[in-house]
Amino acid sequence: GPLEEVSLPLYFGWFLLSSIQDKIKCTSMDFLKTLDTLEAFKKHLIDFSGKAEEVDLEQYFQPTGILHCTTKFCNYGKAEGAKEYAEKQAVKDSYGSLFDLSLSALFVTPRTFGARVSLTEEQLQLWPADAEKQVESVPAAASLPLGSRAHVTLGCAEGVEPVQTGIDLLEILTLQQEGQQGEQVEEMELGTLTYYGTGKWLLNLREPISAPACFSSFYG
Ligand code: A2P
């Protein structure tokens, strides 16, 4: 019946507590502001606007709602493996529990702005085995470690869906795995900024941000 059809959520994930959401929003906006002013960034502006014209990154990325790290996108049961995921013992046991997420890097592409999440062994119990393997556009991501796709979407360019954030992260990590060092452009207060080409920027945080988050689901 219709009730069964809606019994699975749009997605499962960790939802950041509101106090840390504010802190992350501040930190990430400061980062965008600084990135905008760097000569190295200005040199590659064409990746963002198609022209060598200035962009205001704070305006360029639209916020996408409550900050969270998606574990399983279920699409109300229509996504492959949704039911199996919801029935996993680890998912049932952890539902409603508080976790401590470690945000280890910030990344920016012409499409998305996100934070990389480094999952612990315990947190990986909630991570779907095929999350890295589903991305057709980044086939090499299948050989990345489990949990590589874990992220918090901080903003998307106009017309870009949030699912793109994890794909952009996988692209950067694939380049790293292939041995691309990237171009270390700047030591910032927050950490080391590296450029991976075609508009891909990664800031490895000197001090990871510890973010308390509740494992739950979103129905929309
Ligand atoms: P993300 O986790 O990168 O933020 P939407 O609003 O587009 O329906 O998406 C709801 C949430 O589910 C978003 O957080 C989004 O991306 C994530 N998401 C959407 N589609 C997928 C997908 N195919 N695979 C994994 N996550 C997805």
mmCIF file of C-alpha atoms and ligand atoms in Angstrom:
data_model
loop_
_atom_site.group_PDB
_atom_site.id
_atom_site.type_symbol
_atom_site.label_atom_id
_atom_site.label_comp_id
_atom_site.label_asym_id
_atom_site.label_seq_id
_atom_site.Cartn_x
_atom_site.Cartn_y
_atom_site.Cartn_z
ATOM 1 C CA GLY A 1 0.000 0.000 0.000
ATOM 2 C CA PRO A 2 1.020 3.681 -0.150
ATOM 3 C CA LEU A 3 2.204 3.632 3.470
ATOM 4 C CA GLU A 4 4.741 0.906 2.742
ATOM 5 C CA GLU A 5 5.967 2.823 -0.259
ATOM 6 C CA VAL A 6 6.949 5.796 1.903
ATOM 7 C CA SER A 7 8.355 3.782 4.759
ATOM 8 C CA LEU A 8 11.898 4.235 3.476
ATOM 9 C CA PRO A 9 13.441 7.711 3.671
ATOM 10 C CA LEU A 10 14.952 9.867 0.954
ATOM 11 C CA TYR A 11 18.298 9.163 2.595
ATOM 12 C CA PHE A 12 20.084 8.009 5.755
ATOM 13 C CA GLY A 13 22.983 10.001 7.121
ATOM 14 C CA TRP A 14 24.660 11.881 9.941
ATOM 15 C CA PHE A 15 23.021 15.227 10.684
ATOM 16 C CA LEU A 16 25.361 17.815 12.179
ATOM 17 C CA LEU A 17 24.147 19.414 15.405
ATOM 18 C CA SER A 18 23.115 23.032 15.008
ATOM 19 C CA SER A 19 25.930 24.519 17.122
ATOM 20 C CA ILE A 20 28.581 22.999 14.871
ATOM 21 C CA GLN A 21 26.617 23.880 11.704
ATOM 22 C CA ASP A 22 27.075 27.549 12.532
ATOM 23 C CA LYS A 23 30.784 27.113 13.152
ATOM 24 C CA ILE A 24 31.298 25.221 9.905
ATOM 25 C CA LYS A 25 29.304 27.774 7.927
ATOM 26 C CA CYS A 26 31.551 30.547 9.327
ATOM 27 C CA THR A 27 34.783 28.642 8.677
ATOM 28 C CA SER A 28 33.748 27.671 5.167
ATOM 29 C CA MET A 29 32.644 31.192 4.245
ATOM 30 C CA ASP A 30 35.957 32.570 5.532
ATOM 31 C CA PHE A 31 37.754 30.025 3.374
ATOM 32 C CA LEU A 32 35.800 31.030 0.243
ATOM 33 C CA LYS A 33 36.511 34.684 0.957
ATOM 34 C CA THR A 34 40.236 34.010 1.234
ATOM 35 C CA LEU A 35 40.341 31.692 -1.787
ATOM 36 C CA ASP A 36 38.688 34.416 -3.870
ATOM 37 C CA THR A 37 41.525 36.830 -3.155
ATOM 38 C CA LEU A 38 44.451 34.463 -3.896
ATOM 39 C CA GLU A 39 46.476 35.207 -7.015
ATOM 40 C CA ALA A 40 46.709 31.453 -7.702
ATOM 41 C CA PHE A 41 42.918 31.236 -7.729
ATOM 42 C CA LYS A 42 42.533 34.293 -9.939
ATOM 43 C CA LYS A 43 44.945 32.706 -12.399
ATOM 44 C CA HIS A 44 42.513 29.806 -12.895
ATOM 45 C CA LEU A 45 39.277 31.834 -12.819
ATOM 46 C CA ILE A 46 38.389 30.702 -16.328
ATOM 47 C CA ASP A 47 37.483 27.296 -14.842
ATOM 48 C CA PHE A 48 34.679 28.952 -12.913
ATOM 49 C CA SER A 49 33.164 31.581 -15.111
ATOM 50 C CA GLY A 50 34.276 30.581 -18.587
ATOM 51 C CA LYS A 51 35.729 34.064 -18.647
ATOM 52 C CA ALA A 52 38.662 35.537 -16.782
ATOM 53 C CA GLU A 53 36.172 37.631 -14.824
ATOM 54 C CA GLU A 54 35.941 37.800 -11.062
ATOM 55 C CA VAL A 55 33.507 35.528 -9.283
ATOM 56 C CA ASP A 56 32.143 36.033 -5.800
ATOM 57 C CA LEU A 57 32.424 32.483 -4.453
ATOM 58 C CA GLU A 58 30.112 33.233 -1.541
ATOM 59 C CA GLN A 59 27.376 34.011 -4.069
ATOM 60 C CA TYR A 60 28.479 31.389 -6.568
ATOM 61 C CA PHE A 61 27.643 28.484 -4.202
ATOM 62 C CA GLN A 62 24.043 28.239 -3.028
ATOM 63 C CA PRO A 63 23.505 26.666 0.403
ATOM 64 C CA THR A 64 21.775 23.259 0.243
ATOM 65 C CA GLY A 65 19.977 23.106 3.584
ATOM 66 C CA ILE A 66 20.798 21.190 6.761
ATOM 67 C CA LEU A 67 24.427 20.090 6.875
ATOM 68 C CA HIS A 68 24.731 16.322 6.788
ATOM 69 C CA CYS A 69 26.823 13.433 5.551
ATOM 70 C CA THR A 70 24.681 11.074 3.464
ATOM 71 C CA THR A 71 25.368 7.383 4.071
ATOM 72 C CA LYS A 72 22.696 5.788 1.892
ATOM 73 C CA PHE A 73 20.514 7.560 -0.669
ATOM 74 C CA CYS A 74 17.310 5.486 -0.635
ATOM 75 C CA ASN A 75 14.989 7.617 -2.751
ATOM 76 C CA TYR A 76 12.027 6.313 -0.698
ATOM 77 C CA GLY A 77 12.982 2.740 -1.544
ATOM 78 C CA LYS A 78 13.504 3.213 -5.276
ATOM 79 C CA ALA A 79 17.326 3.227 -5.032
ATOM 80 C CA GLU A 80 19.122 -0.093 -5.382
ATOM 81 C CA GLY A 81 19.894 -1.718 -2.034
ATOM 82 C CA ALA A 82 17.739 0.734 -0.067
ATOM 83 C CA LYS A 83 15.692 -1.890 1.761
ATOM 84 C CA GLU A 84 18.753 -4.043 2.523
ATOM 85 C CA TYR A 85 20.521 -1.017 3.972
ATOM 86 C CA ALA A 86 17.585 -0.021 6.180
ATOM 87 C CA GLU A 87 17.438 -3.574 7.530
ATOM 88 C CA LYS A 88 21.137 -3.819 8.412
ATOM 89 C CA GLN A 89 21.667 -4.521 12.101
ATOM 90 C CA ALA A 90 24.275 -1.742 12.413
ATOM 91 C CA VAL A 91 21.806 0.762 10.934
ATOM 92 C CA LYS A 92 19.033 -0.232 13.325
ATOM 93 C CA ASP A 93 21.407 -0.260 16.327
ATOM 94 C CA SER A 94 22.851 3.182 15.555
ATOM 95 C CA TYR A 95 19.650 4.930 14.517
ATOM 96 C CA GLY A 96 19.274 8.054 16.661
ATOM 97 C CA SER A 97 22.794 7.809 18.118
ATOM 98 C CA LEU A 98 25.324 10.579 18.342
ATOM 99 C CA PHE A 99 28.657 10.290 16.487
ATOM 100 C CA ASP A 100 31.722 12.448 16.209
ATOM 101 C CA LEU A 101 32.541 13.155 12.552
ATOM 102 C CA SER A 102 35.998 14.320 11.553
ATOM 103 C CA LEU A 103 36.028 16.890 8.748
ATOM 104 C CA SER A 104 39.530 16.617 7.324
ATOM 105 C CA ALA A 105 39.483 18.798 4.198
ATOM 106 C CA LEU A 106 37.506 21.410 2.293
ATOM 107 C CA PHE A 107 37.210 21.236 -1.494
ATOM 108 C CA VAL A 108 35.927 23.520 -4.199
ATOM 109 C CA THR A 109 35.177 22.799 -7.871
ATOM 110 C CA PRO A 110 33.253 24.843 -10.452
ATOM 111 C CA ARG A 111 30.245 22.700 -9.512
ATOM 112 C CA THR A 112 30.371 22.083 -5.769
ATOM 113 C CA PHE A 113 31.795 23.080 -2.381
ATOM 114 C CA GLY A 114 32.180 20.383 0.264
ATOM 115 C CA ALA A 115 33.978 19.024 3.297
ATOM 116 C CA ARG A 116 35.658 15.640 3.253
ATOM 117 C CA VAL A 117 34.666 13.373 6.141
ATOM 118 C CA SER A 118 37.216 10.830 7.424
ATOM 119 C CA LEU A 119 35.215 7.943 8.855
ATOM 120 C CA THR A 120 36.317 5.750 11.762
ATOM 121 C CA GLU A 121 36.059 1.935 11.665
ATOM 122 C CA GLU A 122 32.870 2.172 13.713
ATOM 123 C CA GLN A 123 31.367 4.742 11.345
ATOM 124 C CA LEU A 124 32.326 2.607 8.334
ATOM 125 C CA GLN A 125 29.894 -0.027 9.613
ATOM 126 C CA LEU A 126 27.165 2.337 8.403
ATOM 127 C CA TRP A 127 28.782 2.972 5.030
ATOM 128 C CA PRO A 128 27.335 1.105 1.996
ATOM 129 C CA ALA A 129 29.866 -1.262 0.406
ATOM 130 C CA ASP A 130 29.122 0.040 -3.104
ATOM 131 C CA ALA A 131 29.098 3.822 -2.511
ATOM 132 C CA GLU A 132 32.404 4.337 -4.314
ATOM 133 C CA LYS A 133 31.571 1.871 -7.092
ATOM 134 C CA GLN A 134 28.329 3.425 -8.309
ATOM 135 C CA VAL A 135 29.852 6.395 -10.063
ATOM 136 C CA GLU A 136 29.997 5.767 -13.805
ATOM 137 C CA SER A 137 31.842 8.994 -14.529
ATOM 138 C CA VAL A 138 34.694 8.072 -12.149
ATOM 139 C CA PRO A 139 35.280 4.324 -12.714
ATOM 140 C CA ALA A 140 38.708 4.447 -11.034
ATOM 141 C CA ALA A 141 36.958 5.406 -7.770
ATOM 142 C CA ALA A 142 35.978 1.734 -7.351
ATOM 143 C CA SER A 143 39.510 1.012 -6.129
ATOM 144 C CA LEU A 144 39.542 3.806 -3.527
ATOM 145 C CA PRO A 145 39.189 2.807 0.141
ATOM 146 C CA LEU A 146 35.674 2.364 1.524
ATOM 147 C CA GLY A 147 34.320 5.673 2.779
ATOM 148 C CA SER A 148 36.303 7.828 0.342
ATOM 149 C CA ARG A 149 33.102 9.444 -0.890
ATOM 150 C CA ALA A 150 32.009 10.565 2.601
ATOM 151 C CA HIS A 151 31.422 14.326 2.640
ATOM 152 C CA VAL A 152 29.218 17.183 3.732
ATOM 153 C CA THR A 153 27.844 19.317 0.878
ATOM 154 C CA LEU A 154 28.393 22.975 1.763
ATOM 155 C CA GLY A 155 27.075 24.507 -1.431
ATOM 156 C CA CYS A 156 26.318 23.922 -5.105
ATOM 157 C CA ALA A 157 26.659 26.148 -8.152
ATOM 158 C CA GLU A 158 23.392 27.164 -9.787
ATOM 159 C CA GLY A 159 21.658 24.221 -11.421
ATOM 160 C CA VAL A 160 23.952 21.607 -9.836
ATOM 161 C CA GLU A 161 22.465 18.766 -7.737
ATOM 162 C CA PRO A 162 24.113 17.972 -4.374
ATOM 163 C CA VAL A 163 24.879 14.389 -5.491
ATOM 164 C CA GLN A 164 27.682 15.986 -7.532
ATOM 165 C CA THR A 165 29.682 16.892 -4.395
ATOM 166 C CA GLY A 166 30.665 13.291 -3.630
ATOM 167 C CA ILE A 167 31.508 12.689 -7.283
ATOM 168 C CA ASP A 168 33.794 15.739 -7.312
ATOM 169 C CA LEU A 169 35.524 14.466 -4.155
ATOM 170 C CA LEU A 170 36.053 11.044 -5.763
ATOM 171 C CA GLU A 171 37.574 12.755 -8.817
ATOM 172 C CA ILE A 172 40.120 14.570 -6.643
ATOM 173 C CA LEU A 173 40.971 11.442 -4.627
ATOM 174 C CA THR A 174 41.364 9.431 -7.841
ATOM 175 C CA LEU A 175 43.873 11.974 -9.134
ATOM 176 C CA GLN A 176 45.775 11.695 -5.832
ATOM 177 C CA GLN A 177 45.744 7.905 -6.043
ATOM 178 C CA GLU A 178 47.074 8.032 -9.609
ATOM 179 C CA GLY A 179 50.042 9.904 -8.189
ATOM 180 C CA GLN A 180 49.109 13.436 -9.199
ATOM 181 C CA GLN A 181 50.718 15.603 -6.560
ATOM 182 C CA GLY A 182 48.721 18.632 -7.550
ATOM 183 C CA GLU A 183 50.204 22.061 -7.276
ATOM 184 C CA GLN A 184 50.721 23.159 -3.654
ATOM 185 C CA VAL A 185 49.791 26.767 -3.963
ATOM 186 C CA GLU A 186 49.477 28.180 -0.505
ATOM 187 C CA GLU A 187 49.962 27.615 3.190
ATOM 188 C CA MET A 188 46.798 29.060 4.669
ATOM 189 C CA GLU A 189 45.962 29.444 8.324
ATOM 190 C CA LEU A 190 43.542 26.520 8.017
ATOM 191 C CA GLY A 191 45.970 24.256 6.164
ATOM 192 C CA THR A 192 47.633 23.473 2.841
ATOM 193 C CA LEU A 193 45.837 24.410 -0.358
ATOM 194 C CA THR A 194 46.443 22.242 -3.431
ATOM 195 C CA TYR A 195 45.265 22.716 -7.023
ATOM 196 C CA TYR A 196 44.456 19.594 -9.050
ATOM 197 C CA GLY A 197 43.608 21.254 -12.363
ATOM 198 C CA THR A 198 40.306 22.092 -14.104
ATOM 199 C CA GLY A 199 39.010 24.113 -11.177
ATOM 200 C CA LYS A 200 39.606 21.479 -8.467
ATOM 201 C CA TRP A 201 40.925 22.889 -5.153
ATOM 202 C CA LEU A 202 41.545 20.982 -1.936
ATOM 203 C CA LEU A 203 42.416 22.423 1.450
ATOM 204 C CA ASN A 204 43.769 19.793 3.836
ATOM 205 C CA LEU A 205 42.872 21.037 7.289
ATOM 206 C CA ARG A 206 45.761 21.343 9.725
ATOM 207 C CA GLU A 207 43.319 20.632 12.542
ATOM 208 C CA PRO A 208 40.384 18.459 11.455
ATOM 209 C CA ILE A 209 37.023 19.865 12.534
ATOM 210 C CA SER A 210 35.286 17.575 14.994
ATOM 211 C CA ALA A 211 31.548 17.646 14.326
ATOM 212 C CA PRO A 212 28.966 15.968 16.572
ATOM 213 C CA ALA A 213 26.257 14.456 14.386
ATOM 214 C CA CYS A 214 23.149 12.327 14.841
ATOM 215 C CA PHE A 215 22.692 9.219 12.676
ATOM 216 C CA SER A 216 19.154 9.420 11.366
ATOM 217 C CA SER A 217 17.184 9.783 8.147
ATOM 218 C CA PHE A 218 15.475 12.455 6.074
ATOM 219 C CA TYR A 219 12.081 12.078 4.458
ATOM 220 C CA GLY A 220 11.629 15.566 2.921
HETATM 221 P P1 A2P B 1 24.948 14.940 -0.941
HETATM 222 O O1 A2P B 1 25.014 13.795 0.013
HETATM 223 O O2 A2P B 1 26.165 15.068 -1.768
HETATM 224 O O3 A2P B 1 24.632 16.242 -0.290
HETATM 225 P P2 A2P B 1 18.318 15.514 -3.297
HETATM 226 O O4 A2P B 1 17.909 16.710 -2.513
HETATM 227 O O5 A2P B 1 19.024 15.840 -4.570
HETATM 228 O O6 A2P B 1 17.232 14.519 -3.487
HETATM 229 O O7 A2P B 1 19.423 14.787 -2.414
HETATM 230 C C1 A2P B 1 19.217 14.513 -1.072
HETATM 231 C C2 A2P B 1 20.538 14.095 -0.458
HETATM 232 O O8 A2P B 1 20.943 12.818 -0.960
HETATM 233 C C3 A2P B 1 21.683 15.022 -0.743
HETATM 234 O O9 A2P B 1 22.390 15.129 0.454
HETATM 235 C C4 A2P B 1 22.447 14.376 -1.855
HETATM 236 O O10 A2P B 1 23.789 14.621 -2.027
HETATM 237 C C5 A2P B 1 22.185 12.916 -1.632
HETATM 238 N N1 A2P B 1 22.053 12.212 -2.902
HETATM 239 C C6 A2P B 1 21.206 12.504 -3.913
HETATM 240 N N2 A2P B 1 21.302 11.595 -4.899
HETATM 241 C C7 A2P B 1 22.245 10.699 -4.525
HETATM 242 C C8 A2P B 1 22.817 9.526 -5.118
HETATM 243 N N3 A2P B 1 22.410 9.079 -6.310
HETATM 244 N N4 A2P B 1 23.789 8.876 -4.440
HETATM 245 C C9 A2P B 1 24.192 9.309 -3.241
HETATM 246 N N5 A2P B 1 23.700 10.400 -2.619
HETATM 247 C C10 A2P B 1 22.736 11.096 -3.251
#
